PDB file of C-alpha atoms in Angstrom:
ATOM      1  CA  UNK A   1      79.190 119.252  87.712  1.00 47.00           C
ATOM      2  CA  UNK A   2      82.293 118.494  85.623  1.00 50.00           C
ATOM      3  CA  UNK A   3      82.134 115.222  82.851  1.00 50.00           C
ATOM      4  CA  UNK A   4      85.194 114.207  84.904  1.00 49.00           C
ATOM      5  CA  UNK A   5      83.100 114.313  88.409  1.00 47.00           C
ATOM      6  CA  UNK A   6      79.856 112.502  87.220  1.00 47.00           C
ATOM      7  CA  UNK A   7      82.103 110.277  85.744  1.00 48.00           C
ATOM      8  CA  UNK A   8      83.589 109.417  89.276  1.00 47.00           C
ATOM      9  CA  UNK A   9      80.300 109.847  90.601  1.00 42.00           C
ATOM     10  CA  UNK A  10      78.562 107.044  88.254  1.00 44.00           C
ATOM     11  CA  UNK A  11      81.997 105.058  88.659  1.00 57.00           C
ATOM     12  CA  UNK A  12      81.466 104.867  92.559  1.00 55.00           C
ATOM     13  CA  UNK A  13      77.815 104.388  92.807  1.00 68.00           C
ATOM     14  CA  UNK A  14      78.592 101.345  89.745  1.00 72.00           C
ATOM     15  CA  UNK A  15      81.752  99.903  91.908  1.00 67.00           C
ATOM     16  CA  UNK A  16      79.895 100.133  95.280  1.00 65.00           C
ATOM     17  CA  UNK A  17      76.169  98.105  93.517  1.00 74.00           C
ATOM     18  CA  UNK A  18      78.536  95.611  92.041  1.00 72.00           C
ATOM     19  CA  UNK A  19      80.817  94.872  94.973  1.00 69.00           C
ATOM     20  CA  UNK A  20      78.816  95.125  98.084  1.00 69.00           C
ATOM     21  CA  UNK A  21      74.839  95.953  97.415  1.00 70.00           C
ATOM     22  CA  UNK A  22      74.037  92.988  94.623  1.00 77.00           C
ATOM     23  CA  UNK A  23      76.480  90.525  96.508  1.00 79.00           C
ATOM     24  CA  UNK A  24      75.139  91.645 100.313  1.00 79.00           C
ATOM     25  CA  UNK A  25      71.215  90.946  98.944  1.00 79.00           C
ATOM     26  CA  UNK A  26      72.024  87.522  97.235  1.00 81.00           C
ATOM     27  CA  UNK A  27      73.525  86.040  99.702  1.00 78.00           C
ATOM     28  CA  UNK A  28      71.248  87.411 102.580  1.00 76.00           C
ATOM     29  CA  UNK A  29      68.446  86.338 100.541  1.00 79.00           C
ATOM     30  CA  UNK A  30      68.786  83.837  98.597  1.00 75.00           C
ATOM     31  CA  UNK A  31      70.697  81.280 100.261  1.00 77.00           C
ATOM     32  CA  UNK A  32      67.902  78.983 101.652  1.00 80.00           C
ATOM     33  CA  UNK A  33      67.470  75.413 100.082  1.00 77.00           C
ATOM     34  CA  UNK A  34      64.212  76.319  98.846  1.00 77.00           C
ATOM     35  CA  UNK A  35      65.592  78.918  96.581  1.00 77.00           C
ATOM     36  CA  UNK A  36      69.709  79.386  95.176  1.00 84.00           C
ATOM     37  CA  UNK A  37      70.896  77.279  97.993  1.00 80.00           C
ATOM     38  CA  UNK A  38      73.701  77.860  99.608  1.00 81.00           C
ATOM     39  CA  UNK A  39      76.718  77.164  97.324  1.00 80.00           C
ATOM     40  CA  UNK A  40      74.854  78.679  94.016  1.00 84.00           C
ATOM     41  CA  UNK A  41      73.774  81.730  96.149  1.00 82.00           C
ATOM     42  CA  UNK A  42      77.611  81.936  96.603  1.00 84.00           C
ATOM     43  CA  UNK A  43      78.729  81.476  93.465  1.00 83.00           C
ATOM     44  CA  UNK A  44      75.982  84.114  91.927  1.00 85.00           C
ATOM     45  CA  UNK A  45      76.847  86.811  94.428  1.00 81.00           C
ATOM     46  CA  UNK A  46      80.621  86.486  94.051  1.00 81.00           C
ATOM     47  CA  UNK A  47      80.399  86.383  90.157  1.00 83.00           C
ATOM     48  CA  UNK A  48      79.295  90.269  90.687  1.00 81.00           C
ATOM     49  CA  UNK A  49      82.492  91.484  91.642  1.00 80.00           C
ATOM     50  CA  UNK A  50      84.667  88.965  89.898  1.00 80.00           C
ATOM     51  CA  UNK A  51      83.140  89.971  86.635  1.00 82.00           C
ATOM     52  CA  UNK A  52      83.257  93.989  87.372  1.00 79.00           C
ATOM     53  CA  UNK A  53      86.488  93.513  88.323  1.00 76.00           C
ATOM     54  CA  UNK A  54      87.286  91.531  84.638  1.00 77.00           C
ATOM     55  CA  UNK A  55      85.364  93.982  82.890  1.00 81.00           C
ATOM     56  CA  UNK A  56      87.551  96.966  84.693  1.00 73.00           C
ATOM     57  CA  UNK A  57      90.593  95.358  83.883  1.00 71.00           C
ATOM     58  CA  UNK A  58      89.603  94.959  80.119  1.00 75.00           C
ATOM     59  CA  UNK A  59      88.599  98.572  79.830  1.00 74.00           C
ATOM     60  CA  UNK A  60      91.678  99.650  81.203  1.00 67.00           C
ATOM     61  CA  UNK A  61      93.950  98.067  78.398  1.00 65.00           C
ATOM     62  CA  UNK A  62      96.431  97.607  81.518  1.00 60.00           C
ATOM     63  CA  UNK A  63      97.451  95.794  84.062  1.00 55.00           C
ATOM     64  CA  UNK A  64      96.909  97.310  87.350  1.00 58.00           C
ATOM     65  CA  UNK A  65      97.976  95.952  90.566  1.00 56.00           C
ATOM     66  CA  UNK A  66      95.245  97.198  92.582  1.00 60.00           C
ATOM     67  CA  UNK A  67      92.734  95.572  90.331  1.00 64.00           C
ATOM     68  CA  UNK A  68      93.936  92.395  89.822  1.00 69.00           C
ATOM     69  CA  UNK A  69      94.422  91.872  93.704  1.00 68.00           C
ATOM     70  CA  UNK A  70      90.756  92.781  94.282  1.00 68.00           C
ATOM     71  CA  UNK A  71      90.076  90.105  91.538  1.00 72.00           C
ATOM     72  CA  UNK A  72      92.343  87.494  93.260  1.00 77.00           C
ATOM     73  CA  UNK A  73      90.740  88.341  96.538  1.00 79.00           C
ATOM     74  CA  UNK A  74      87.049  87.613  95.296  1.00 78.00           C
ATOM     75  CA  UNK A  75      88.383  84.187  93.683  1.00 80.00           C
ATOM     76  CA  UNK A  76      90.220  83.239  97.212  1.00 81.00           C
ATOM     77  CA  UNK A  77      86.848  84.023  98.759  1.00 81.00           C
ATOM     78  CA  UNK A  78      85.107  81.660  96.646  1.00 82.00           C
ATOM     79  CA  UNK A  79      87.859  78.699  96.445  1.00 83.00           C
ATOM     80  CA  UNK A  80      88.021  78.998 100.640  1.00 84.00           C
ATOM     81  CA  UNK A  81      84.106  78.802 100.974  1.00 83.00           C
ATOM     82  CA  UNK A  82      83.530  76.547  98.061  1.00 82.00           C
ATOM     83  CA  UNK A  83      86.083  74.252  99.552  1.00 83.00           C
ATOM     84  CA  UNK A  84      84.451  74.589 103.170  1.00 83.00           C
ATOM     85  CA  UNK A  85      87.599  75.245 104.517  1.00 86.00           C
ATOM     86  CA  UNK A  86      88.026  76.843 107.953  1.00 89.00           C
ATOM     87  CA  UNK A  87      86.800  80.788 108.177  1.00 88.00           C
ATOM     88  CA  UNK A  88      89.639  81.811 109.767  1.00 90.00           C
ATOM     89  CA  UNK A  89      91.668  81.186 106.598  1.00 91.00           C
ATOM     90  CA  UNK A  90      89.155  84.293 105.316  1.00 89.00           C
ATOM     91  CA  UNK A  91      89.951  86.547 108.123  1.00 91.00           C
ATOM     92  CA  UNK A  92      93.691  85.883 107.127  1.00 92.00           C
ATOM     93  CA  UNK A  93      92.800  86.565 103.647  1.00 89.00           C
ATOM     94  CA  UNK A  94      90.720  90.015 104.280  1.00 88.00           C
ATOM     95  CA  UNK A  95      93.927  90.925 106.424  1.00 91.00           C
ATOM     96  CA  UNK A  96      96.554  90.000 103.858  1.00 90.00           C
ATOM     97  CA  UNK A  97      94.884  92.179 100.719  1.00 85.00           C
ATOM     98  CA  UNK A  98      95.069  95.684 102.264  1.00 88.00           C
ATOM     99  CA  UNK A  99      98.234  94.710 103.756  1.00 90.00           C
ATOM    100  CA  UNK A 100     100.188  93.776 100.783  1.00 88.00           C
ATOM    101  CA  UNK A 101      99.086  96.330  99.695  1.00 86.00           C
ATOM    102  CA  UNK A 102     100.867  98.798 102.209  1.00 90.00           C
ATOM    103  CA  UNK A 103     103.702  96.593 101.596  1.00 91.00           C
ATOM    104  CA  UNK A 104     103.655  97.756  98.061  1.00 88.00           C
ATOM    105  CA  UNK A 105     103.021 101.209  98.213  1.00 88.00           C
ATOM    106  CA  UNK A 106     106.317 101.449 100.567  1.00 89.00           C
ATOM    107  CA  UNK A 107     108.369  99.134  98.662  1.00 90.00           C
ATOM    108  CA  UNK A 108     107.084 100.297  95.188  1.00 88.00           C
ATOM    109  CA  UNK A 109     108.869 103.886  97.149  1.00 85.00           C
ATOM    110  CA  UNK A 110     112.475 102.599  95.914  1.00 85.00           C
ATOM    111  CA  UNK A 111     110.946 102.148  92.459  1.00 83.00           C
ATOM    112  CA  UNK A 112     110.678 104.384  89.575  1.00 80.00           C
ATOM    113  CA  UNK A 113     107.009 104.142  89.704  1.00 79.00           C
ATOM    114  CA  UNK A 114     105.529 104.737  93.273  1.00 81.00           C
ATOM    115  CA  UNK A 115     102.374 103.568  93.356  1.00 82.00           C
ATOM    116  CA  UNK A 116     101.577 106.258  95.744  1.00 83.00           C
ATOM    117  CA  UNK A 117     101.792 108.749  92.947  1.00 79.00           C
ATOM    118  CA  UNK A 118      99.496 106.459  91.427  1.00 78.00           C
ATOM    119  CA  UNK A 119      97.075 106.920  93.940  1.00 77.00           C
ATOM    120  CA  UNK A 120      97.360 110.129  95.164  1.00 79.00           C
ATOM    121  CA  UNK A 121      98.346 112.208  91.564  1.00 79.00           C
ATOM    122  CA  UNK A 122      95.077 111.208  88.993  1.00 71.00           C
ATOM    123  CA  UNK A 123      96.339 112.484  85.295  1.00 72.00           C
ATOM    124  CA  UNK A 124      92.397 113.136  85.124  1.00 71.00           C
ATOM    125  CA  UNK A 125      92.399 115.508  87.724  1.00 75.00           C
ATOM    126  CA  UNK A 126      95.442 117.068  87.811  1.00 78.00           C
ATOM    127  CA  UNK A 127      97.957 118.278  84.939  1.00 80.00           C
ATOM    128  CA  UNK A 128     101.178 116.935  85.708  1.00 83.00           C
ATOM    129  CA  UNK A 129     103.493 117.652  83.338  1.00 85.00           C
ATOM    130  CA  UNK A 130     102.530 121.334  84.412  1.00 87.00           C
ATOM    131  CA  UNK A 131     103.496 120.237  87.751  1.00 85.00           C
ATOM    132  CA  UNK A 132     106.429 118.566  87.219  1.00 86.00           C
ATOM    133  CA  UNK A 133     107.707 121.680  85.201  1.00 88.00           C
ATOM    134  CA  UNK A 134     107.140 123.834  88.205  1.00 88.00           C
ATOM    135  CA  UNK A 135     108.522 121.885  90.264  1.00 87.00           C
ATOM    136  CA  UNK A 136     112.127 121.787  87.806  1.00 88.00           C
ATOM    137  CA  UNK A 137     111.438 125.637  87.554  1.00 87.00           C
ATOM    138  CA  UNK A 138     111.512 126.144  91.497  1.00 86.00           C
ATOM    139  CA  UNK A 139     114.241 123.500  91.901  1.00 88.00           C
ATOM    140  CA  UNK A 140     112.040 121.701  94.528  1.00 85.00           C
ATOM    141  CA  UNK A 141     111.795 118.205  92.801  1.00 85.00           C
ATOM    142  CA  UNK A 142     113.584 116.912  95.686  1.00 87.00           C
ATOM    143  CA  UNK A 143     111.509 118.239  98.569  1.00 88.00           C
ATOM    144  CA  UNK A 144     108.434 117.029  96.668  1.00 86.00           C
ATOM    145  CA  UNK A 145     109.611 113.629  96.411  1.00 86.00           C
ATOM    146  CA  UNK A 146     110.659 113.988 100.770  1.00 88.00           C
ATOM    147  CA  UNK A 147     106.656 115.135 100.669  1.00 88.00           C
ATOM    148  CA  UNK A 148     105.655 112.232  98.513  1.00 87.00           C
ATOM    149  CA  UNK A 149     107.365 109.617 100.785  1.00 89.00           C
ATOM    150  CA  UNK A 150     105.292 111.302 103.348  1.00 89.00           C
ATOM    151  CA  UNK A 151     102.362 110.453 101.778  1.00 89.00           C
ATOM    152  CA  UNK A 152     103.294 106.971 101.225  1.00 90.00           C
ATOM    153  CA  UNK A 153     103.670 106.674 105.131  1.00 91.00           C
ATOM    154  CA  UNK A 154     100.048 108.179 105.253  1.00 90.00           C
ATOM    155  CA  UNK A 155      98.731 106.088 102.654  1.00 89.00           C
ATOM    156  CA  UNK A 156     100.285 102.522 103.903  1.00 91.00           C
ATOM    157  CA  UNK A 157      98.925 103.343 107.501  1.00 92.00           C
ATOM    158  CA  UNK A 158      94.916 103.704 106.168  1.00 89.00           C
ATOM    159  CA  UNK A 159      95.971 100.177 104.473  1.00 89.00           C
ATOM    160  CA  UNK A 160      97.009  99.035 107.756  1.00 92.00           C
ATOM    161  CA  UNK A 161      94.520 100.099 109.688  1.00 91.00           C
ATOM    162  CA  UNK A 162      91.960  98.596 106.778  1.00 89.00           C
ATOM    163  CA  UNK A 163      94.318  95.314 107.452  1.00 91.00           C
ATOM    164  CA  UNK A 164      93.321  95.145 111.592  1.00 93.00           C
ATOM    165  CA  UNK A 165      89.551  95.876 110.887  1.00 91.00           C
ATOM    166  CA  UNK A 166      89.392  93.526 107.783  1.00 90.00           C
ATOM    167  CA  UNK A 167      90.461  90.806 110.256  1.00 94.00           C
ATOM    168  CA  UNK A 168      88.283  91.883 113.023  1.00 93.00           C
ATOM    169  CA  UNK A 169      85.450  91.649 111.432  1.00 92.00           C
ATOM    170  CA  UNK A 170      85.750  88.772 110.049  1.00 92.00           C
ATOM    171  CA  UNK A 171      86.444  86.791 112.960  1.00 92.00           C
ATOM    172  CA  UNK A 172      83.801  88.511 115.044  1.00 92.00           C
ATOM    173  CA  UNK A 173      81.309  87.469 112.063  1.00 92.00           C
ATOM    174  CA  UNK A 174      82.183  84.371 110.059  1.00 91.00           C
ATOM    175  CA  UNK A 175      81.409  81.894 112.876  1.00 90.00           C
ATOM    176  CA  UNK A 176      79.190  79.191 110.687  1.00 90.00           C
ATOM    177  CA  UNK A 177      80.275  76.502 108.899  1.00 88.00           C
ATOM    178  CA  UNK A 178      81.198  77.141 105.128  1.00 85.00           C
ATOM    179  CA  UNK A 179      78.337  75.995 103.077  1.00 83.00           C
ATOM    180  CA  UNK A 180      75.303  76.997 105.045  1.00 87.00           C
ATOM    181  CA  UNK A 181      73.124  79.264 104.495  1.00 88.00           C
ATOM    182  CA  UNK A 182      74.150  80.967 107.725  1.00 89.00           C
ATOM    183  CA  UNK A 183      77.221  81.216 106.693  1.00 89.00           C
ATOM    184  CA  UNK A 184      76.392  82.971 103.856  1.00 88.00           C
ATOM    185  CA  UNK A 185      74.046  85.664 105.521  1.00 91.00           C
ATOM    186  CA  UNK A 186      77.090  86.166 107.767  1.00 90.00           C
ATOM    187  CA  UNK A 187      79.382  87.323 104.603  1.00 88.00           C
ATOM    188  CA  UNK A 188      76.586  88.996 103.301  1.00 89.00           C
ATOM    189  CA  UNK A 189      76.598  90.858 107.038  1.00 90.00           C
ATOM    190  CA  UNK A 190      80.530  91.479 106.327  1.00 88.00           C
ATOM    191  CA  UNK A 191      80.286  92.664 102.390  1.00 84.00           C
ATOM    192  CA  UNK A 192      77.747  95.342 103.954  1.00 85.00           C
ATOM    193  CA  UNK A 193      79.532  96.235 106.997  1.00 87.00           C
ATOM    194  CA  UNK A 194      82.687  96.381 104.983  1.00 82.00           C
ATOM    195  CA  UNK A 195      82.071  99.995 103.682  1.00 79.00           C
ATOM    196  CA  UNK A 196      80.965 101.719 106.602  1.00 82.00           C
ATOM    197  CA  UNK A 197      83.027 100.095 109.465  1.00 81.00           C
ATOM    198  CA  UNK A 198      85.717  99.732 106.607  1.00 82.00           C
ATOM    199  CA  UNK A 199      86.247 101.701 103.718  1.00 80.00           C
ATOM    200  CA  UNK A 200      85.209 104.717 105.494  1.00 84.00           C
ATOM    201  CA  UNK A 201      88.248 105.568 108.468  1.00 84.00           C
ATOM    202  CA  UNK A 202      90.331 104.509 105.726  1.00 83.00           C
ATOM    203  CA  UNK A 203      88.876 106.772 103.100  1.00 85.00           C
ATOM    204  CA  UNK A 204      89.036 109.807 105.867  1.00 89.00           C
ATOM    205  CA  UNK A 205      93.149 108.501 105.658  1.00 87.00           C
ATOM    206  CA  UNK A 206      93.132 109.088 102.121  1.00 85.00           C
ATOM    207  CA  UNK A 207      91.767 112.360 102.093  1.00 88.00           C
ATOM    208  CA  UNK A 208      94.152 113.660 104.973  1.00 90.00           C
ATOM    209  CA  UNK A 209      97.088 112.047 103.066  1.00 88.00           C
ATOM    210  CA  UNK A 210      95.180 114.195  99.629  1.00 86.00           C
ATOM    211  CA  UNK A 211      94.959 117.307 101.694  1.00 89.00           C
ATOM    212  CA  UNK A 212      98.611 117.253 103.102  1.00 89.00           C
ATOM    213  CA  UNK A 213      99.618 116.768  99.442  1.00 87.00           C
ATOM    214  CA  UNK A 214      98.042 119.316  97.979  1.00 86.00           C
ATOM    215  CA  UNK A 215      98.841 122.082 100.722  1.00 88.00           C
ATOM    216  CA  UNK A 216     102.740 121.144 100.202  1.00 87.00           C
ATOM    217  CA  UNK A 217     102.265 121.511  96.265  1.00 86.00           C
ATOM    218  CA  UNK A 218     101.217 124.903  96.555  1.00 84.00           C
ATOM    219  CA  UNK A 219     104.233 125.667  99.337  1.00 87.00           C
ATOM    220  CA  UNK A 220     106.927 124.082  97.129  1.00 85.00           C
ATOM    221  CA  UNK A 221     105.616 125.882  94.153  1.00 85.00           C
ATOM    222  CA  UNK A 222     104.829 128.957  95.251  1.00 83.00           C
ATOM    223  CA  UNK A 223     101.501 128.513  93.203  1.00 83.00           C
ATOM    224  CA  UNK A 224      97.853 127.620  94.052  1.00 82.00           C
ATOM    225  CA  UNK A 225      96.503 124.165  93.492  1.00 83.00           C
ATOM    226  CA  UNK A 226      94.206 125.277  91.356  1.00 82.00           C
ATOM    227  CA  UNK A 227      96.574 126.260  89.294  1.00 82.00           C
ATOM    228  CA  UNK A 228      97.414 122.386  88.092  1.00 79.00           C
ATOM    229  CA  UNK A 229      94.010 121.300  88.335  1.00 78.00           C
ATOM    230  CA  UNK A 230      92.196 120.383  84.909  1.00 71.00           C
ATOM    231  CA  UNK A 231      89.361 122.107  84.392  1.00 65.00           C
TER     232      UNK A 231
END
């Protein structure tokens, strides 16, 4: 295995304790008056992924969109629950993430910098200024972007489709009142059921829309994709 892939592999298995597996076990159990109580058990389990999320951000040196939506979306969480508001006003929120978020990738399309290419195209992973030469060489910069617009279709649909299930399972879940500890076991129910019921159909998107990409590097270039990948 490649630094590069146990990198992503320590990355994922880091991303995926912090966001869903420390959060789901506070809040399932921990949340009785006898021990955090509801509204600390809350504020513990969220400060998980809010503070990964900081800490990502920081290491980065950048901005990046992605990551400081995920950030806003654990704070909105935590105001909406803190506040005891409604949990339909969650629902809305766990729809509205993913689907600015297609709204971005196809208006970011017009834009110098699509953020598709920013999904899709990792300068880890792949050399691109050995694919962008190619590309010039064969004169097929302009049927790559055509490809790449594709792909932003591809992409914005799995964001959609993460959008309508967000929702869903919210609304079928989040039934308690705000402030209970049933409440939180039922977002702790969510946070787990968010990767499999969630992240999953839409990662199987993401590959499709990598796979499609790939194949039409190789057919605009005449080369293999191997050929650009970093070794």
């Amino acid at each position: 295995m490649s630094q590069t892939e146990k990198k992503k592999s320590s990355g994922f298995l880091v991303n995926l304790l912090f966001n869903i597996v420390i959060p789901t076990l506070i809040l399932s159990k921990l949340s009785e008056e006898h021990q955090l109580g509801p509204v600390w058990a809350l504020v513990v389990a969220l400060a998980f992924p809010l503070g990964f999320g900081l800490w990502e951000l920081q290491q980065s040196k950048k901005v990046n969109f992605l990551s400081v939506l995920g950030v806003v979306s654990v704070l909105l969480t935590g105001g909406i629950s803190l506040l005891q508001l409604d949990p339909a006003y969650i629902a809305i929120k766990e729809a509205a993430v993913p689907g600015l978020i297609a709204l971005a990738v196809l208006i970011s399309q017009r834009s110098k910098y699509p953020l598709v290419k920013k999904i899709l195209l990792n300068d880890e992973l792949m050399d691109l200024t050995k694919l962008e030469a190619s590309l010039k060489a064969n004169n097929a910069e302009k049927v790559f972007a055509a490809k790449l617009q594709n792909c932003a279709y591809l992409v914005a649909s799995s964001f959609v489709v993460s959008s309508i299930l967000n929702y869903g399972l919210a609304k079928y879940l989040l039934v308690s009142a705000p402030g209970t500890a049933a409440f939180n076991e039922e977002l702790a129910k969510m946070t787990a059921l968010s990767f499999p019921v969630i992240a999953l159909p839409c990662t199987i998107m993401l590959m499709v829309a990598i796979w499609y990409l790939f194949s039409q590097i190789g057919k605009v270039t005449g080369e293999s994709i191997e050929s650009f990948l970093r070794q």
